[in-house]
Every structure is written in C-alpha cells, then in structure tokens.
PDB file of C-alpha atoms in Angstrom:
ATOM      1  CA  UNK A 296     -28.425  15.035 -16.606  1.00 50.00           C
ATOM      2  CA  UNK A 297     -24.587  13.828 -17.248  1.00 52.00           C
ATOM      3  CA  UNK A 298     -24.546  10.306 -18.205  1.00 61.00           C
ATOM      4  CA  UNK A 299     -21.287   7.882 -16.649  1.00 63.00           C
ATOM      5  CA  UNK A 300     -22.000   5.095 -18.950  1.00 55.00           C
ATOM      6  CA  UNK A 301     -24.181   4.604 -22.097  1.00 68.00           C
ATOM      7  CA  UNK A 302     -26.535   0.915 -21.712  1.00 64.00           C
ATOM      8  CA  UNK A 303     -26.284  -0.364 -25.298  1.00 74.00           C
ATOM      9  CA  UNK A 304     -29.025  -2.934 -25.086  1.00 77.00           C
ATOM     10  CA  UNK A 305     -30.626  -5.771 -23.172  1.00 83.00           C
ATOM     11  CA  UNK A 306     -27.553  -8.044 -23.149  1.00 83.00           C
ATOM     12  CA  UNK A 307     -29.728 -11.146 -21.552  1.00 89.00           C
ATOM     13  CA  UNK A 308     -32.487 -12.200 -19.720  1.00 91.00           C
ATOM     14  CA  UNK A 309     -32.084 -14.911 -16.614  1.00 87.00           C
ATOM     15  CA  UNK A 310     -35.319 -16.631 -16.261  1.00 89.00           C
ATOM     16  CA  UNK A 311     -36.374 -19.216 -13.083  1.00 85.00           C
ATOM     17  CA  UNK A 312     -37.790 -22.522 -14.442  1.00 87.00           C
ATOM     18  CA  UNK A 313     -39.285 -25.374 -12.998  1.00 84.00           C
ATOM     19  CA  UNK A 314     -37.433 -27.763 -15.816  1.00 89.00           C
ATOM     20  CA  UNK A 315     -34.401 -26.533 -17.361  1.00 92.00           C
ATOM     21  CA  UNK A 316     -34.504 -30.104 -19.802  1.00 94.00           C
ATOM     22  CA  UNK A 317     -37.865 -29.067 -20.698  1.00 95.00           C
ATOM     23  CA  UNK A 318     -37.197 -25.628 -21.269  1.00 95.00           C
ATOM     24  CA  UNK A 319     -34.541 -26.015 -23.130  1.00 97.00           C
ATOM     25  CA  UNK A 320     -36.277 -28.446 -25.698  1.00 98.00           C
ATOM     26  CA  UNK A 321     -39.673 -25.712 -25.345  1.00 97.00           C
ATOM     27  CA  UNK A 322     -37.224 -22.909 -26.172  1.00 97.00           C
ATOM     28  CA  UNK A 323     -35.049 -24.777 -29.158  1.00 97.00           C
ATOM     29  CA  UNK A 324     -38.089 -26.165 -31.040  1.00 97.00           C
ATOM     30  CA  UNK A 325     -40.566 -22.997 -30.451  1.00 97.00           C
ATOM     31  CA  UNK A 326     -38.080 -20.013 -30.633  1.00 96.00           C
ATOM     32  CA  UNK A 327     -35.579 -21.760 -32.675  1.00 96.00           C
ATOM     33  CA  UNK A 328     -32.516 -20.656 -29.886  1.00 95.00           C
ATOM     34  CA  UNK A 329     -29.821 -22.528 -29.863  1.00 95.00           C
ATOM     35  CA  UNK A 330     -28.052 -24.717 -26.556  1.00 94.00           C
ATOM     36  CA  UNK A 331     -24.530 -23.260 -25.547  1.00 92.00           C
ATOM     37  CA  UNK A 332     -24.122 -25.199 -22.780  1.00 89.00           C
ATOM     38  CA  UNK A 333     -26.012 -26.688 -19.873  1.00 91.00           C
ATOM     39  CA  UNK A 334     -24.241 -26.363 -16.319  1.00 84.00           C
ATOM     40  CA  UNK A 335     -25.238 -27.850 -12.542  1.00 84.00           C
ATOM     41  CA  UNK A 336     -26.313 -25.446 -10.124  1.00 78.00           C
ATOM     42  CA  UNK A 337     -25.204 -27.414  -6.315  1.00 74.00           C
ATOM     43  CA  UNK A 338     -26.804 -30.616  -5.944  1.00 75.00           C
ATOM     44  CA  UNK A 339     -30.484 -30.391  -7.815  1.00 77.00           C
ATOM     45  CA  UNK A 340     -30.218 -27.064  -9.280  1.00 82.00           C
ATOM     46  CA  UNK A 341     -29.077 -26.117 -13.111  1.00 88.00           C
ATOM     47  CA  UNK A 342     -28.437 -23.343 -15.748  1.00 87.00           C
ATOM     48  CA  UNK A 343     -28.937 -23.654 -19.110  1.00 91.00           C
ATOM     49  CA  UNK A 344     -27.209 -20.618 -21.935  1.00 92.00           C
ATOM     50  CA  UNK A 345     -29.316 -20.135 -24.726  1.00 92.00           C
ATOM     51  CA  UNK A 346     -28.640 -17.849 -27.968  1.00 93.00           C
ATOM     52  CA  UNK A 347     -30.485 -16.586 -30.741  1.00 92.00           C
ATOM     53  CA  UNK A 348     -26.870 -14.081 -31.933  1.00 89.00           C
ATOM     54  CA  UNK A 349     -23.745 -14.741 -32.242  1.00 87.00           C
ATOM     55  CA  UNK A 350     -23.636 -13.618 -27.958  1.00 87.00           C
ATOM     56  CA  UNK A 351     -22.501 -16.734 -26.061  1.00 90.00           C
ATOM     57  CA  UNK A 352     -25.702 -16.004 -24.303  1.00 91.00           C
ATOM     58  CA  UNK A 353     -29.497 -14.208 -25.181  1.00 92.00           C
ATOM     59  CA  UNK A 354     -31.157 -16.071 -22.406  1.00 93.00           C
ATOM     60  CA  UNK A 355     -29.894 -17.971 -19.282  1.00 90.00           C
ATOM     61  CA  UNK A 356     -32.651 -20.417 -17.824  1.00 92.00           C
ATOM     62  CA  UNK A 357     -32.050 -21.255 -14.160  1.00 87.00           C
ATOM     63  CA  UNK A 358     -33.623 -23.938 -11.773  1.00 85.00           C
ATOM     64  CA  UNK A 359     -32.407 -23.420  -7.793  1.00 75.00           C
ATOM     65  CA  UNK A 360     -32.620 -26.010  -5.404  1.00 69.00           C
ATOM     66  CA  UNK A 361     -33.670 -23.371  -2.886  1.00 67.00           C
ATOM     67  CA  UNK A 362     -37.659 -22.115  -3.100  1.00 64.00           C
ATOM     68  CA  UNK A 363     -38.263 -18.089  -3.291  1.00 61.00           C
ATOM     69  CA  UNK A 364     -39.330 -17.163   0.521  1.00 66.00           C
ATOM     70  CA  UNK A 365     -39.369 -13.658   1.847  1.00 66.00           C
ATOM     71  CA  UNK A 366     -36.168 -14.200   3.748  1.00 69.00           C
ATOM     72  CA  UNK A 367     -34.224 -14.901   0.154  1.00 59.00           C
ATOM     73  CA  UNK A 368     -36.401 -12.905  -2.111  1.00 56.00           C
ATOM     74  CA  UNK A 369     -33.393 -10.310  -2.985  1.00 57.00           C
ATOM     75  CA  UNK A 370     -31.065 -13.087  -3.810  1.00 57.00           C
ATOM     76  CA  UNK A 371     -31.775 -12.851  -7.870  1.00 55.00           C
ATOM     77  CA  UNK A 372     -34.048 -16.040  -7.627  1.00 54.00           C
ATOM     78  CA  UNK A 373     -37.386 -14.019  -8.770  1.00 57.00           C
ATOM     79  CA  UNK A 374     -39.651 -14.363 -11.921  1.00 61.00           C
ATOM     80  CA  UNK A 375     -40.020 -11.705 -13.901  1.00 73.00           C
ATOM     81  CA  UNK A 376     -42.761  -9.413 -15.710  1.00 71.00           C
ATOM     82  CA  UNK A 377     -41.874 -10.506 -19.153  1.00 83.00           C
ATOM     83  CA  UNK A 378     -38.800 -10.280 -21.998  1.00 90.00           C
ATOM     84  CA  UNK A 379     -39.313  -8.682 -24.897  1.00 89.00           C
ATOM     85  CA  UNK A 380     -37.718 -10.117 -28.274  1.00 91.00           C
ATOM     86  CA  UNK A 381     -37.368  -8.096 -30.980  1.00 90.00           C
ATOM     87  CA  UNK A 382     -37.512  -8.881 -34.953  1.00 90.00           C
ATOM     88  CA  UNK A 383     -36.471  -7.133 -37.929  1.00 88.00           C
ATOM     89  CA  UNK A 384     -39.219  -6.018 -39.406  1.00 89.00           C
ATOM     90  CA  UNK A 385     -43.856  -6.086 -39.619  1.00 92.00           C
ATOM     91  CA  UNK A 386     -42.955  -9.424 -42.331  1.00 92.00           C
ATOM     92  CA  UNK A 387     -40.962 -11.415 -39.794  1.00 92.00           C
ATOM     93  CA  UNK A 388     -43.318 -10.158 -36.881  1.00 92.00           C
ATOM     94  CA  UNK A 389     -46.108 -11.899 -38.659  1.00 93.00           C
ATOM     95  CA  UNK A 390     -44.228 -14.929 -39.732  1.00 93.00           C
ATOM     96  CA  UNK A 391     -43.476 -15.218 -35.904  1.00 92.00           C
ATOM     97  CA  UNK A 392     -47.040 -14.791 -35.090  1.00 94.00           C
ATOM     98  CA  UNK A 393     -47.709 -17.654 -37.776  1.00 93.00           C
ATOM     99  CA  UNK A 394     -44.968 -20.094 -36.492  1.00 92.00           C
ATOM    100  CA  UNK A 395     -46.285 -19.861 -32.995  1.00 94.00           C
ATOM    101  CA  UNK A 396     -49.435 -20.338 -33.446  1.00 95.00           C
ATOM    102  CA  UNK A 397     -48.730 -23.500 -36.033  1.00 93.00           C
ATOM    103  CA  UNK A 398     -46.627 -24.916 -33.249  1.00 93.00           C
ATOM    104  CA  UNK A 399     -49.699 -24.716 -30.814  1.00 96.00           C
ATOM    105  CA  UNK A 400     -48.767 -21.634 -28.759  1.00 94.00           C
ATOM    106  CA  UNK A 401     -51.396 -19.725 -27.497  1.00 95.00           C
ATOM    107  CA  UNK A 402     -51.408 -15.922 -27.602  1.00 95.00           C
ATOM    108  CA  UNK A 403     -51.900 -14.652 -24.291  1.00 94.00           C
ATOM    109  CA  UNK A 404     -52.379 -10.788 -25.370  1.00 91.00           C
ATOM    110  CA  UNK A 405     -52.385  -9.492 -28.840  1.00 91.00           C
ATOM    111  CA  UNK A 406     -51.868  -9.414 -31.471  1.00 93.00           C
ATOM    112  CA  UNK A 407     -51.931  -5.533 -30.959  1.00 89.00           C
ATOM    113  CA  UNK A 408     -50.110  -2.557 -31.585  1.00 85.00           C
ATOM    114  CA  UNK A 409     -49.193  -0.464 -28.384  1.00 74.00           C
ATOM    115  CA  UNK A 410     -50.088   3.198 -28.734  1.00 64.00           C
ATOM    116  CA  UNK A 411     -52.208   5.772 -30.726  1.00 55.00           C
ATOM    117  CA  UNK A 412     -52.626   4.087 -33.799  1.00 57.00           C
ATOM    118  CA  UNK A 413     -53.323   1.090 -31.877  1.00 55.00           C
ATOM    119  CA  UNK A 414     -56.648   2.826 -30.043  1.00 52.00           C
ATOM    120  CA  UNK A 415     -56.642   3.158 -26.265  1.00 49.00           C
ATOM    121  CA  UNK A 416     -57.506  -0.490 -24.833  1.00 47.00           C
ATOM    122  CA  UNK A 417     -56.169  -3.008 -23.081  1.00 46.00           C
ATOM    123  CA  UNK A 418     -52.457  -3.595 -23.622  1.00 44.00           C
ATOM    124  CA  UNK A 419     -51.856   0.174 -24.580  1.00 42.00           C
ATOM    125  CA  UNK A 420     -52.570   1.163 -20.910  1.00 42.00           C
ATOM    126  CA  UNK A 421     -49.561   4.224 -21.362  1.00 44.00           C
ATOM    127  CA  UNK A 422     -50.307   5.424 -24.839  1.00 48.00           C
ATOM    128  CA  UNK A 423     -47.562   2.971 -25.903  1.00 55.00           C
ATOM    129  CA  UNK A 424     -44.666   3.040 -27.629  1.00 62.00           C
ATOM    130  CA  UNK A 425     -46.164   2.388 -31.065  1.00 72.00           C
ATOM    131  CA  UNK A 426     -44.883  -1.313 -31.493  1.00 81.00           C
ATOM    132  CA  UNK A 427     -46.601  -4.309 -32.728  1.00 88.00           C
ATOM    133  CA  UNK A 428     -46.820  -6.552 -29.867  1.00 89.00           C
ATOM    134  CA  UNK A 429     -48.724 -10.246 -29.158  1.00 91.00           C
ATOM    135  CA  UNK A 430     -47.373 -11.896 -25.962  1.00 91.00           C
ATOM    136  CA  UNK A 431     -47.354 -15.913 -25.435  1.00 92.00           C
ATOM    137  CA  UNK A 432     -45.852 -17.996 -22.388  1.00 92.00           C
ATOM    138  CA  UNK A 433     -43.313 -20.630 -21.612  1.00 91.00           C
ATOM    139  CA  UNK A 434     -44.068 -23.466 -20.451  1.00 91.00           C
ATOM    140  CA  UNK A 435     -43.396 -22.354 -16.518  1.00 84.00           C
ATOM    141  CA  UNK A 436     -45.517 -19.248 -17.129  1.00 85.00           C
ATOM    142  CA  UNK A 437     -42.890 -17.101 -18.065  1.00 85.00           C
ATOM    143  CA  UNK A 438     -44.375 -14.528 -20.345  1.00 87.00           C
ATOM    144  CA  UNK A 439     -43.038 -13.615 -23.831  1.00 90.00           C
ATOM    145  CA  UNK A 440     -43.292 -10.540 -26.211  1.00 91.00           C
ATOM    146  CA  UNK A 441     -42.633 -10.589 -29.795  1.00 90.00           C
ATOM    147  CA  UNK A 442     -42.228  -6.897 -31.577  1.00 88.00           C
ATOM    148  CA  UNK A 443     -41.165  -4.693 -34.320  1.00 88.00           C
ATOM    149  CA  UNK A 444     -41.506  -0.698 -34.896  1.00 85.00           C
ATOM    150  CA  UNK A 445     -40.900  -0.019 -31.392  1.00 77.00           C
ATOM    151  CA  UNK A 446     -40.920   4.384 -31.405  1.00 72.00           C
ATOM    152  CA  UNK A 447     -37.246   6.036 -31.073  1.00 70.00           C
ATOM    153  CA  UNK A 448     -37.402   8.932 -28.784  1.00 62.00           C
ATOM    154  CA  UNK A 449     -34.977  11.005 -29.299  1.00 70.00           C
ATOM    155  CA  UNK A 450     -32.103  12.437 -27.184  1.00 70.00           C
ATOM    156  CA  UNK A 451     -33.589  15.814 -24.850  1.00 68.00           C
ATOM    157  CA  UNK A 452     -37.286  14.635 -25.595  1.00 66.00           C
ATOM    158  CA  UNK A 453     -39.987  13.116 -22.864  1.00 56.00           C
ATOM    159  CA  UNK A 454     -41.928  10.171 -23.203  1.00 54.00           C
ATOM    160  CA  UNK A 455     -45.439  10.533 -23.069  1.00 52.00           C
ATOM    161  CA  UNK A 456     -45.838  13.895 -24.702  1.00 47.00           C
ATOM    162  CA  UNK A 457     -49.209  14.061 -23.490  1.00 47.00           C
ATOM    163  CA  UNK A 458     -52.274  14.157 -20.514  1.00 43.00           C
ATOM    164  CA  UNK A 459     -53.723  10.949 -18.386  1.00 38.00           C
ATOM    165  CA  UNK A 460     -56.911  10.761 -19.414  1.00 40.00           C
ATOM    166  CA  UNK A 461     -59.142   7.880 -17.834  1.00 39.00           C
ATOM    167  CA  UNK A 462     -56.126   5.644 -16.947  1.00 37.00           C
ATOM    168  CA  UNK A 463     -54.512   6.101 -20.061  1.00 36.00           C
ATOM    169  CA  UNK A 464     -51.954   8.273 -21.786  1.00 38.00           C
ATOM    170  CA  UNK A 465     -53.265  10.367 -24.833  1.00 39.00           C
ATOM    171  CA  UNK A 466     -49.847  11.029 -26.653  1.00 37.00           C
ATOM    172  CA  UNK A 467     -48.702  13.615 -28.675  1.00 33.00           C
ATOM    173  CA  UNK A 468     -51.096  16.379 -28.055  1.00 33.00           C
ATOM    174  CA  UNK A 469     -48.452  18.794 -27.712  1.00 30.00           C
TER     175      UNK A 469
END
C-alpha cells in the first residue's frame, strides 16, 4: 500500500491534568523535563510545554475549565492509555528504574520485558514487541512507560508472525 507521507516519530504527547503547577514540579523533579513556558487556557484553565530534546515541546500538560461529558468528549479533552518514553540503552533503562524508585515512585507494572523472551504473562498479552518495559503514574493517574530494545520490523513484514493461542500471541513460529 502507497504511502502519502512518512510519520517520523511521536512528536508529543498532550496530557489532561488536574494541576498543571503540580505537574509541572512532579514532571521537572521526577523525569528531569524541563519548563518552556506555562500559558492560560480562558479564565481557570492552563497549558504547560515541557521538553526532555532540544523540541520546544516533548509533552504539553493541559487543565480545561470545561469537565469531559459525552456531549464534548471529541473535543481533544480526553485522557489517554499511556506515553511511552524511550531511553538509549538496557544501562539507562535501569538507572531510570533506580531513580524512580529512589524518588518514591511506585511501579505500577513491570519491570518486564514484552514478548517471547519475556514468557507469556501479564503485560505481554500480544507476544510483544520484545522491549523492556516497567510502567509508573503521574500524579493525576496518567500512566507512564519507560523502555529500551523495542523490535524493528522491517519494511514488507507483519507483526505478529505467529497463532493466538489462549489470549496471547505465540510469535515467530513461522
């Protein structure tokens, strides 16, 4: 199938808080992102920019005066499944591990690895993508993942290569 446009990456991730002071401060001193700016949002709502590149933005947190109801569900005011943050490497994956939990952060999920070599269990519920995964939350609930060696699947290839056996994928049995 032809391709219009290539996605390079996740550019950014908007996340609804309750507190954008407080999750600012939770995201500075536990992630180590940095402030670009903080902005009003109509009379009791604001948006914070966060970074962790050289992007003006990695993260935008948002609090709306205006409550989620099924009449403005659509409008982009939603929480979200979870945001995945990549690191370099297995050393700085377990450095990150360490600095979270020394800063009191409780791992929701994990540590694990996602996939075959991890075993079939919970958290590797589609055969996985082989990445080292543990997941944590912020302080409105919002739920973090921290990974490395997440698989490449290359160009003209499927992901799974493989059969659904008792809820779970068992991958490459080709």
């Amino acid at each position: 199938m032809a391709k219009g446009f290539t996605i390079r990456r996740v550019g950014h991730i908007g996340i609804q808080v309750t507190d954008v002071d407080r999750s600012i401060g939770w995201y500075i001193d536990t992630l180590g992102l940095t402030l670009t700016g903080r902005w009003p949002m109509g009379e009791s709502g604001a948006m914070a920019f966060m970074r962790f590149s050289d992007d003006h933005h990695n993260i935008v947190l948002f609090t709306h005066p205006t409550p989620v109801t099924e009449e403005n569900r659509n409008t982009g005011y939603n929480a979200l499944q979870h945001i995945a943050l990549e690191v370099a490497d297995r050393d700085e994956w377990l450095k990150a591990l360490a600095d979270l939990r020394r800063k009191g952060v409780e791992i929701v999920q994990g540590p694990l690895i996602h996939g075959p070599e991890g075993g079939r269990g919970p958290g590797n519920a589609f055969g996985g993508s082989g990445s080292r995964s543990f997941y944590f939350l912020d302080p409105d609930g919002n739920r973090l993942e921290i990974y490395t060696d997440m698989m490449k699947v290359p160009e003209g290839e499927q992901f799974p290569r493989g059969e659904y056996v008792d809820g779970f994928v068992e991958v490459f049995k080709k």
